[in-house]
XYZ file of C-alpha atoms in Angstrom:
656
model
C 157.205 -136.920 63.430
C 153.579 -135.466 63.116
C 153.650 -131.694 63.638
C 150.309 -130.646 66.020
C 148.200 -127.435 65.092
C 145.776 -126.454 67.975
C 143.485 -124.393 67.601
C 143.425 -121.742 70.131
C 140.902 -119.003 71.902
C 141.784 -116.002 72.297
C 142.416 -114.879 76.142
C 142.991 -111.899 77.831
C 146.844 -110.739 78.729
C 148.070 -111.305 82.174
C 150.919 -109.696 84.091
C 152.283 -110.457 87.485
C 152.136 -107.952 89.657
C 153.071 -107.689 93.798
C 151.741 -109.536 96.550
C 148.648 -107.113 96.810
C 144.919 -107.425 98.088
C 142.700 -106.218 95.371
C 139.242 -105.416 96.240
C 135.956 -104.542 94.011
C 134.072 -101.478 94.754
C 130.671 -100.143 93.543
C 127.344 -99.608 93.862
C 127.064 -103.556 94.377
C 128.607 -103.013 97.858
C 127.759 -99.433 98.559
C 131.564 -98.788 97.513
C 132.555 -99.995 100.416
C 136.452 -100.729 100.965
C 138.212 -104.033 102.267
C 134.713 -105.873 101.691
C 136.068 -109.564 102.179
C 133.043 -110.556 100.044
C 134.458 -108.529 96.709
C 138.381 -109.558 96.848
C 139.913 -110.735 94.329
C 141.588 -113.780 94.477
C 145.333 -113.870 93.439
C 146.670 -116.042 90.619
C 150.142 -117.701 90.036
C 150.760 -115.876 86.933
C 149.966 -112.854 88.772
C 146.519 -111.839 87.602
C 143.497 -111.731 90.131
C 140.371 -113.311 89.862
C 136.425 -112.686 90.948
C 133.575 -114.291 90.250
C 130.028 -112.194 90.856
C 126.657 -113.785 90.049
C 126.214 -110.143 88.535
C 128.099 -107.638 87.314
C 126.657 -103.727 87.163
C 128.066 -101.077 85.988
C 129.950 -98.033 87.706
C 132.419 -99.483 89.911
C 136.570 -99.251 90.204
C 139.295 -101.627 91.865
C 141.688 -100.672 94.695
C 143.903 -102.519 97.284
C 141.275 -101.912 99.901
C 142.386 -98.082 100.070
C 141.316 -94.315 98.243
C 145.217 -92.911 99.641
C 147.574 -94.039 96.515
C 146.473 -93.217 93.292
C 148.610 -95.844 91.732
C 146.549 -98.935 93.648
C 143.032 -97.203 92.312
C 141.811 -98.449 89.084
C 139.193 -97.011 86.771
C 137.965 -96.018 83.411
C 140.647 -93.543 82.048
C 140.011 -90.084 82.881
C 139.756 -89.013 79.091
C 137.649 -91.466 77.602
C 133.708 -92.326 77.374
C 134.152 -96.173 76.496
C 132.397 -98.907 78.460
C 133.900 -102.155 79.248
C 132.375 -105.078 76.761
C 131.904 -108.021 77.445
C 134.827 -110.890 76.123
C 137.258 -107.841 75.631
C 140.246 -106.621 77.135
C 139.711 -103.000 78.617
C 142.059 -100.906 79.703
C 142.500 -99.166 82.778
C 143.947 -95.984 84.348
C 145.412 -96.319 88.069
C 144.937 -92.666 89.520
C 142.497 -91.103 91.894
C 141.065 -89.135 89.108
C 140.413 -92.448 86.782
C 136.307 -92.445 85.526
C 133.982 -95.650 87.183
C 133.689 -98.412 85.221
C 130.699 -98.668 83.184
C 129.591 -101.447 81.111
C 127.217 -101.723 77.329
C 124.951 -104.192 79.859
C 124.898 -106.292 83.000
C 126.914 -109.582 82.976
C 125.382 -112.227 85.204
C 127.920 -115.414 86.165
C 130.664 -112.755 85.986
C 134.124 -114.133 85.940
C 136.357 -111.119 86.249
C 139.995 -111.181 85.413
C 142.260 -108.511 86.543
C 145.735 -107.732 85.573
C 146.990 -104.667 87.517
C 150.394 -104.734 85.735
C 148.753 -104.585 82.401
C 146.309 -102.234 84.031
C 143.180 -104.546 81.619
C 140.350 -106.095 83.030
C 138.498 -108.803 81.283
C 134.969 -110.216 82.097
C 133.272 -113.157 80.997
C 129.670 -114.022 81.239
C 126.324 -113.990 79.995
C 124.945 -110.400 78.808
C 121.872 -109.641 80.443
C 119.924 -106.448 79.361
C 119.483 -104.000 82.386
C 116.444 -101.739 83.093
C 117.706 -98.441 84.173
C 116.136 -95.745 86.056
C 116.824 -92.158 86.841
C 116.870 -90.181 89.544
C 118.135 -86.461 90.294
C 120.653 -86.798 93.626
C 120.846 -83.427 95.121
C 120.427 -80.739 97.796
C 117.339 -79.517 95.968
C 115.058 -80.576 99.323
C 116.484 -78.810 101.898
C 119.386 -76.822 100.455
C 121.932 -78.939 102.783
C 121.304 -83.303 102.803
C 121.983 -84.875 99.636
C 118.847 -87.200 98.497
C 117.461 -88.726 95.559
C 114.028 -87.789 94.030
C 112.672 -90.620 92.048
C 112.220 -89.653 88.022
C 109.347 -91.001 85.920
C 109.537 -92.655 82.324
C 107.763 -90.179 79.559
C 107.921 -91.048 76.353
C 111.812 -91.616 76.426
C 112.241 -88.692 78.702
C 112.429 -89.133 82.445
C 110.829 -86.517 84.307
C 110.541 -84.875 87.979
C 108.068 -82.195 88.406
C 107.390 -80.541 91.837
C 109.040 -78.009 94.376
C 112.955 -77.170 94.874
C 115.082 -75.031 96.798
C 118.486 -74.029 95.509
C 121.551 -76.633 96.105
C 123.884 -78.687 94.068
C 122.778 -81.841 92.214
C 123.068 -84.300 89.706
C 121.176 -87.722 87.804
C 121.972 -90.789 89.351
C 121.565 -93.729 86.659
C 120.019 -96.725 88.642
C 120.273 -100.425 87.799
C 117.592 -101.651 90.662
C 119.237 -99.719 93.707
C 122.578 -99.871 92.215
C 124.435 -96.874 91.020
C 125.160 -97.359 87.493
C 126.319 -93.966 86.483
C 126.494 -90.299 87.339
C 125.602 -87.480 84.556
C 125.872 -83.830 85.613
C 127.104 -80.994 83.246
C 128.685 -81.061 80.301
C 129.957 -77.491 80.384
C 128.262 -74.213 82.443
C 127.391 -75.723 85.714
C 125.357 -72.695 86.421
C 121.109 -73.361 86.248
C 119.236 -70.070 87.159
C 116.066 -68.402 85.526
C 118.665 -67.895 82.490
C 118.814 -71.363 81.718
C 115.063 -72.287 82.168
C 113.346 -73.958 78.634
C 116.877 -74.567 77.468
C 118.801 -78.588 76.407
C 121.543 -78.075 78.996
C 124.181 -80.431 77.658
C 125.084 -83.681 80.252
C 127.849 -85.795 80.361
C 129.090 -89.143 82.840
C 130.958 -87.840 85.667
C 130.874 -84.041 84.619
C 130.599 -81.175 87.422
C 127.762 -81.164 89.400
C 125.080 -78.785 88.985
C 124.455 -75.524 91.235
C 121.063 -74.266 91.357
C 119.608 -70.910 92.224
C 116.277 -72.057 91.650
C 113.360 -72.004 94.294
C 109.965 -73.151 93.541
C 107.955 -75.651 91.448
C 109.854 -76.957 88.351
C 110.286 -79.688 85.781
C 113.213 -81.602 84.920
C 113.327 -83.388 82.013
C 116.437 -85.681 80.922
C 116.958 -87.333 77.820
C 119.096 -90.337 77.889
C 119.586 -90.701 74.204
C 120.264 -87.047 73.283
C 122.296 -86.645 76.580
C 119.892 -83.115 77.644
C 118.602 -81.793 80.280
C 115.789 -79.026 80.023
C 114.344 -77.225 83.164
C 111.437 -75.490 82.895
C 109.149 -73.431 85.278
C 105.421 -74.963 87.060
C 102.850 -72.277 87.356
C 103.611 -69.215 88.871
C 106.823 -69.554 90.650
C 108.183 -66.702 93.088
C 110.327 -64.380 90.998
C 113.696 -65.618 91.964
C 115.112 -61.704 90.944
C 112.761 -59.426 92.491
C 112.424 -56.114 92.658
C 114.671 -54.326 94.615
C 113.735 -54.433 98.669
C 112.691 -51.568 100.528
C 115.652 -51.911 102.382
C 118.091 -49.288 100.887
C 121.060 -51.573 101.569
C 119.649 -54.962 100.390
C 122.485 -58.165 100.415
C 122.996 -58.249 96.491
C 125.249 -61.176 97.266
C 123.434 -63.943 99.912
C 125.518 -66.140 101.533
C 125.745 -69.286 99.485
C 125.791 -72.884 101.069
C 129.273 -74.010 102.309
C 130.519 -77.055 102.858
C 132.441 -78.893 105.794
C 135.834 -78.782 104.664
C 138.698 -81.525 105.974
C 142.410 -82.696 105.764
C 142.753 -85.893 104.329
C 145.611 -87.879 104.025
C 148.407 -89.768 105.660
C 148.129 -88.525 109.053
C 144.243 -88.209 109.178
C 143.740 -90.841 106.846
C 142.140 -91.552 103.142
C 139.421 -93.359 103.737
C 136.493 -90.729 105.449
C 136.407 -87.959 106.837
C 138.239 -87.400 110.419
C 136.639 -85.245 112.762
C 139.712 -84.245 113.952
C 140.733 -83.066 110.798
C 137.570 -80.870 110.196
C 138.221 -77.001 109.513
C 136.283 -74.316 110.774
C 134.468 -71.885 108.870
C 133.760 -68.151 109.216
C 132.767 -67.197 105.704
C 134.553 -68.313 103.365
C 137.452 -69.209 105.257
C 138.309 -72.364 106.620
C 140.572 -72.696 109.319
C 142.388 -75.637 111.755
C 145.151 -75.924 114.451
C 147.310 -78.845 114.587
C 148.791 -79.319 117.962
C 151.532 -81.615 116.827
C 152.244 -80.245 113.217
C 151.484 -81.679 110.002
C 152.997 -85.177 108.754
C 152.713 -86.857 105.539
C 151.142 -85.913 101.996
C 147.437 -84.228 102.253
C 144.529 -82.462 100.692
C 141.017 -80.732 101.510
C 137.955 -82.337 100.768
C 134.808 -82.495 101.603
C 134.903 -86.355 102.599
C 134.152 -87.342 99.034
C 136.614 -87.372 96.174
C 134.573 -85.248 93.814
C 134.971 -82.311 96.186
C 139.092 -82.102 96.585
C 141.526 -79.144 96.810
C 145.506 -80.081 95.788
C 148.199 -77.262 95.111
C 150.095 -76.420 91.720
C 153.461 -77.498 93.319
C 153.293 -80.284 95.850
C 156.471 -78.395 97.190
C 154.058 -75.884 99.572
C 156.306 -73.226 101.327
C 155.249 -71.958 105.041
C 153.912 -68.761 105.528
C 153.337 -68.092 101.667
C 149.882 -68.089 100.010
C 149.967 -71.294 97.591
C 147.007 -71.596 94.835
C 144.993 -74.876 95.688
C 142.863 -75.898 92.482
C 139.797 -77.758 92.216
C 140.235 -81.855 91.791
C 144.002 -80.900 92.066
C 146.249 -84.016 91.606
C 148.638 -82.864 93.661
C 149.132 -83.462 97.082
C 150.661 -81.094 99.746
C 153.878 -82.267 100.966
C 154.603 -79.642 103.382
C 155.535 -81.051 106.640
C 155.686 -79.387 110.424
C 156.853 -80.619 113.938
C 155.302 -78.108 115.903
C 151.762 -76.284 116.368
C 150.723 -75.450 112.773
C 147.614 -73.460 111.726
C 146.021 -74.196 108.002
C 143.777 -71.570 106.284
C 141.952 -72.063 103.513
C 140.382 -69.444 101.649
C 137.658 -70.960 99.205
C 137.623 -68.515 96.169
C 133.846 -67.999 94.630
C 133.956 -70.119 91.055
C 136.988 -71.857 92.180
C 135.071 -75.297 93.015
C 133.833 -76.278 89.318
C 135.282 -78.917 87.143
C 138.183 -76.888 84.630
C 137.995 -73.320 86.911
C 141.012 -70.423 86.165
C 140.339 -69.755 89.386
C 142.518 -71.319 92.113
C 141.261 -70.904 96.230
C 144.427 -70.171 98.430
C 146.391 -71.630 101.146
C 148.174 -70.529 103.994
C 150.192 -72.750 106.556
C 152.417 -71.675 109.441
C 153.902 -72.852 112.358
C 155.022 -71.608 115.466
C 158.772 -73.599 115.229
C 159.098 -71.930 111.444
C 160.737 -73.309 108.969
C 162.877 -75.636 111.598
C 164.112 -77.981 109.776
C 162.693 -81.861 110.288
C 164.939 -85.018 110.601
C 163.785 -86.779 107.814
C 165.304 -90.714 107.016
C 165.330 -92.768 104.267
C 165.106 -96.189 103.184
C 165.363 -98.257 100.153
C 161.647 -99.888 99.465
C 161.065 -102.799 96.506
C 160.961 -106.377 95.797
C 164.854 -106.488 95.840
C 165.364 -108.930 98.886
C 163.171 -111.849 97.936
C 162.323 -110.739 94.034
C 158.788 -111.004 95.422
C 157.813 -109.033 98.521
C 158.215 -105.258 99.056
C 160.318 -104.663 102.322
C 161.733 -101.216 102.989
C 165.990 -101.606 103.802
C 166.845 -99.070 105.934
C 169.610 -96.341 104.626
C 172.254 -94.995 106.931
C 173.354 -91.311 106.604
C 177.185 -90.641 105.817
C 178.374 -87.562 105.824
C 175.285 -86.251 104.614
C 174.459 -89.072 102.276
C 172.094 -91.505 103.170
C 173.532 -95.180 102.589
C 172.718 -99.035 102.179
C 174.785 -101.629 101.510
C 174.026 -105.541 101.014
C 172.865 -107.970 98.849
C 169.900 -107.406 96.680
C 167.929 -109.646 93.690
C 166.158 -108.237 90.697
C 163.035 -106.071 91.513
C 161.287 -103.089 91.518
C 162.326 -100.484 93.804
C 162.307 -96.714 95.079
C 163.448 -94.377 97.842
C 160.982 -93.714 100.826
C 161.752 -90.518 102.756
C 160.583 -90.537 106.547
C 159.141 -88.162 109.202
C 159.586 -90.633 112.002
C 157.527 -93.893 111.035
C 155.048 -91.763 109.098
C 155.958 -91.512 104.940
C 156.618 -88.055 103.741
C 157.883 -88.468 100.549
C 158.578 -91.421 97.606
C 160.892 -90.829 94.962
C 161.814 -93.278 92.020
C 162.311 -92.674 88.349
C 161.211 -90.097 86.386
C 158.532 -91.645 83.566
C 160.383 -93.296 80.685
C 163.925 -93.702 82.629
C 162.706 -96.730 85.279
C 165.795 -99.221 84.043
C 168.820 -99.988 86.300
C 171.417 -102.350 85.358
C 174.572 -102.691 84.798
C 175.103 -99.801 82.301
C 173.419 -97.293 85.171
C 176.362 -98.105 87.378
C 178.556 -95.392 89.139
C 176.627 -92.477 87.133
C 174.263 -90.187 89.541
C 170.577 -91.280 88.504
C 167.861 -88.445 88.523
C 165.018 -88.792 90.963
C 161.778 -87.590 90.877
C 158.626 -87.218 93.116
C 155.867 -86.852 90.508
C 155.249 -88.060 87.206
C 157.347 -90.690 88.434
C 157.745 -94.842 88.532
C 159.177 -97.340 90.410
C 162.767 -98.081 89.105
C 163.352 -101.703 87.518
C 166.457 -103.096 88.281
C 168.333 -106.726 86.643
C 170.942 -106.080 89.259
C 172.185 -109.432 91.805
C 174.595 -109.447 94.121
C 176.672 -106.721 97.065
C 175.708 -103.558 95.830
C 176.058 -99.946 97.833
C 172.874 -97.424 97.208
C 173.661 -93.917 97.807
C 171.801 -91.402 97.985
C 171.968 -87.579 98.005
C 169.085 -86.310 99.089
C 169.946 -82.624 98.188
C 170.998 -83.142 94.463
C 167.840 -85.812 94.385
C 169.977 -88.340 93.062
C 171.066 -92.104 93.595
C 174.271 -93.685 92.586
C 174.844 -97.586 92.876
C 177.922 -98.868 92.761
C 179.107 -102.931 92.642
C 180.899 -104.135 95.861
C 183.931 -106.744 94.995
C 184.712 -108.757 92.433
C 182.807 -112.243 93.150
C 179.562 -111.467 92.748
C 177.931 -114.670 89.868
C 176.689 -112.621 87.143
C 172.995 -112.089 87.090
C 170.835 -115.084 86.040
C 170.398 -114.563 82.244
C 166.651 -113.906 81.546
C 165.065 -116.052 80.255
C 162.257 -114.593 77.597
C 159.281 -116.516 75.934
C 156.344 -115.632 73.036
C 153.284 -115.683 74.969
C 150.209 -115.408 72.906
C 146.920 -116.762 71.614
C 148.744 -119.576 70.354
C 149.773 -120.503 74.240
C 146.855 -118.747 76.299
C 149.665 -115.823 77.210
C 151.199 -118.499 79.127
C 155.024 -119.153 79.276
C 155.727 -122.983 78.095
C 159.288 -124.361 76.865
C 157.893 -124.521 72.982
C 157.774 -120.818 73.386
C 160.949 -119.810 74.818
C 163.371 -118.165 73.092
C 167.115 -118.967 73.211
C 169.547 -116.304 74.237
C 172.768 -115.043 72.523
C 174.122 -111.844 74.285
C 171.001 -109.577 73.665
C 169.920 -111.447 70.838
C 166.825 -114.030 71.537
C 165.957 -116.136 68.532
C 162.845 -118.291 68.578
C 162.052 -121.138 66.156
C 158.240 -122.342 65.392
C 156.195 -124.714 62.862
C 153.491 -121.509 62.651
C 152.509 -118.478 63.977
C 149.250 -116.806 63.624
C 147.063 -114.426 66.422
C 148.262 -112.161 68.729
C 151.290 -112.336 71.070
C 154.146 -110.502 72.900
C 157.417 -110.688 74.382
C 158.156 -111.200 77.803
C 159.946 -112.786 81.072
C 157.724 -115.400 82.887
C 156.995 -112.970 85.450
C 156.155 -109.866 83.083
C 158.267 -107.421 84.647
C 161.871 -108.049 83.726
C 161.000 -108.136 80.109
C 157.602 -107.413 78.692
C 157.666 -106.201 75.090
C 154.795 -105.161 72.819
C 154.008 -103.219 69.521
C 154.035 -99.277 68.247
C 150.002 -99.278 67.823
C 151.118 -96.619 65.727
C 150.222 -96.426 61.580
C 149.650 -100.336 61.725
C 153.269 -101.123 63.213
C 151.648 -103.791 65.267
C 151.256 -106.069 62.275
C 154.593 -107.431 61.523
C 155.619 -108.048 57.964
C 157.112 -111.082 57.236
C 161.226 -110.672 57.344
C 161.012 -107.311 58.018
C 162.341 -105.496 61.678
C 160.085 -103.349 63.924
C 160.023 -101.761 67.026
C 159.294 -103.366 70.221
C 158.371 -100.843 73.684
C 158.518 -101.409 76.932
C 155.688 -102.082 78.760
C 153.231 -101.289 75.517
C 149.504 -102.516 75.996
C 149.460 -103.082 72.139
C 149.876 -106.502 71.189
C 151.866 -107.479 67.774
C 150.280 -109.561 65.070
C 151.700 -111.059 61.328
C 150.163 -109.871 58.490
C 150.021 -113.271 56.750
C 149.881 -117.218 58.566
C 153.511 -118.102 58.813
C 154.983 -121.477 58.619
C 158.487 -122.767 59.231
C 158.801 -119.300 61.706
C 162.144 -117.287 63.257
C 161.537 -114.904 65.461
C 164.732 -112.702 66.539
C 164.110 -110.422 68.987
C 167.123 -107.304 70.157
C 166.526 -106.451 73.681
C 167.812 -103.085 74.492
C 168.569 -102.886 78.130
C 167.283 -98.902 78.250
C 163.488 -99.283 78.368
C 163.311 -95.847 77.203
C 164.681 -96.729 73.725
C 162.700 -99.551 71.370
C 164.024 -103.223 71.077
C 163.389 -104.870 68.101
C 161.952 -107.869 66.431
C 161.795 -109.515 63.055
C 159.447 -112.427 62.707
C 160.641 -114.326 59.334
C 158.694 -117.498 57.689
C 156.817 -119.135 54.845
C 153.700 -117.229 53.685
C 151.045 -119.590 53.294
C 152.766 -123.230 53.460
C 152.068 -125.631 55.681
C 154.069 -128.776 56.093
C 153.315 -132.028 57.924
C 156.596 -134.468 58.477
C 155.523 -138.270 58.210
C 157.387 -141.346 57.905
C 157.533 -141.665 54.328
C 157.215 -138.320 53.073
C 156.885 -134.514 53.663
C 153.478 -133.560 52.878
C 153.173 -129.820 51.871
C 150.080 -127.329 51.384
C 151.139 -124.162 49.171
C 148.344 -121.831 48.107
C 146.014 -124.787 46.744
C 148.395 -126.933 45.963
C 149.376 -130.066 47.553
C 152.514 -131.852 47.004
C 154.463 -134.641 48.386
C 158.333 -134.979 49.094
C 160.270 -138.234 49.428
C 158.032 -140.024 47.852
C 157.249 -141.386 44.551
C 154.069 -143.423 45.714
C 151.032 -141.329 46.959
C 147.570 -140.447 46.431
C 145.540 -137.536 47.519
C 141.579 -137.911 47.698
C 138.489 -135.953 49.378
C 137.562 -136.968 52.859
C 134.225 -138.474 50.948
C 136.997 -140.774 49.150
C 136.928 -139.027 45.745
C 140.608 -139.537 44.090
C 141.857 -136.017 43.291
C 145.403 -137.115 42.284
C 147.934 -139.944 41.887
C 151.577 -139.370 42.130
C 151.678 -135.661 41.482
C 150.657 -132.524 42.506
C 147.105 -131.510 43.310
C 145.336 -128.004 42.325
C 142.652 -128.548 44.726
C 139.706 -126.040 46.238
C 139.671 -125.144 49.969
C 138.909 -127.901 51.936
C 140.371 -130.876 54.324
C 142.140 -133.759 51.975
C 143.528 -137.077 52.656
C 146.984 -137.710 51.627
C 147.784 -141.902 51.463
C 151.396 -142.247 51.340
C 152.751 -145.906 51.263
C 148.900 -147.012 52.564
C 148.677 -144.601 55.425
C 146.757 -141.432 55.569
C 147.580 -137.763 56.826
C 144.614 -135.359 56.909
C 145.697 -131.982 55.542
C 143.792 -128.365 55.209
C 143.791 -125.846 52.495
C 142.954 -122.477 53.244
């Protein structure tokens, strides 16, 4: 029998996710959502793919909406890294994620999106983009946002002309498509005190707020990432001597934006006319006759300018802090005529501001309680489709009893048909199995993640909405034991796909796998990448496994395992800990640097630079050009390919 060795090409990790539609949103389609021409195609392995003739910088991926940050995938908010062709790029799922940027345009781009692993791999042909730049803002009339072309002068991009006070940034353009947005890195104010100074610039910073009026020159250096503004000629003095008016207004009225409520009631995608607040000075108000329902925020129609609370649970008739581009939604819900008052505090609407604006909500019905209902929601009906399972109020507790299968789930809080809140596991405690039965499981409505259940059979779920706990009990004694979880090694050796050759044998919580050899990167996972999904620590080189040394394995880690040495006659032992907050373990044992080929008339072995044959006394070793190296004796050889002839039959071996 021959043991065949395959040369494998590195492939991107592909994970299974729920049956959700995903779309490209970016400069190529003017940031349209649910654009059928830019819809990803779901694959059987859980990845999503999209082919584009040309991919340019500055885009995101979402589910057709910007409403739920769990389905808005972009670059990590704390990273300036670009996506590199042929390399898996880590994504962040949140409304605060950055746009995805590229090192270069990619022709014939093939995108492989992995929503569970939060990765994107793009392959194709790199095409060097020709970028231009434009000022983009309110510098022409103080209100409308328009682009002002800049000219390349000796490597700097320059605009010289008349401006008025207003906000602005610098738009990076690839043709007509926006490839990046550059703005203030630090102080965003621009006035006479900032003239002739190189101002620091960064990707997706804070919009500049200029008080300049007259003829000015704006010079942007994309290499140094600086903007310098200088005056042209004799501009009017922006700080003239006091007006003869004995009581001049020292603080002229600033330019205010139109603001709206955005959320479940009015929609998350575009400013709704019915949700527009009325302004008087810096105070905005709106009255909603039917009351407020679902999560909401204050915004200007873009996610670059929004306000969220310190704590989602805002109280009626109480002034609450609202933070610029805050991540939390207001979760206050009313069922009577409601007035929202938002006070825009000066200096509060800049990035990283330490000054909050203020929100007060009043309702004619006061704090009259709303009759909420609850439902389980998840893939625990068929293991794939997300379905609502209505819960029944029994003595103040909300109960569902029925058959379930393994899957993900959470608890939906409902005000009528509108989702008012979402409860699930606190981060790091999502596992639900036999060990969690008959215990009061804590729920969270922020910094949370969906429960991942391995339970199958007939169970009762009891929600205590006051205590924010969920208790699960098993019904009867005749439910079949859950199907054992089948675990695979998936990596570069098998194109990251489940196959019988790489299937572990289970004995309790211990899984073992024997392989003729092992190289490259890999993970330990179930076929769906959901029930079991383990990777390496990634710190201090712990992703590189040492031969015969036990190492930790972590649930949902984005770091792949690899082995320090090429091994043969490999045994992998994976000890599974059902509690995902605790590490499982992995140990790889094998022979370093030893190859073996079982042949009908003997076993050819290569150990280091020595070729030998076991089980046969009559054999010869030749170079591939036919030169005899050794007969009936071990051969010490240089790296290369050799022919071993046993009883007139030849086998080719490689020496490294």
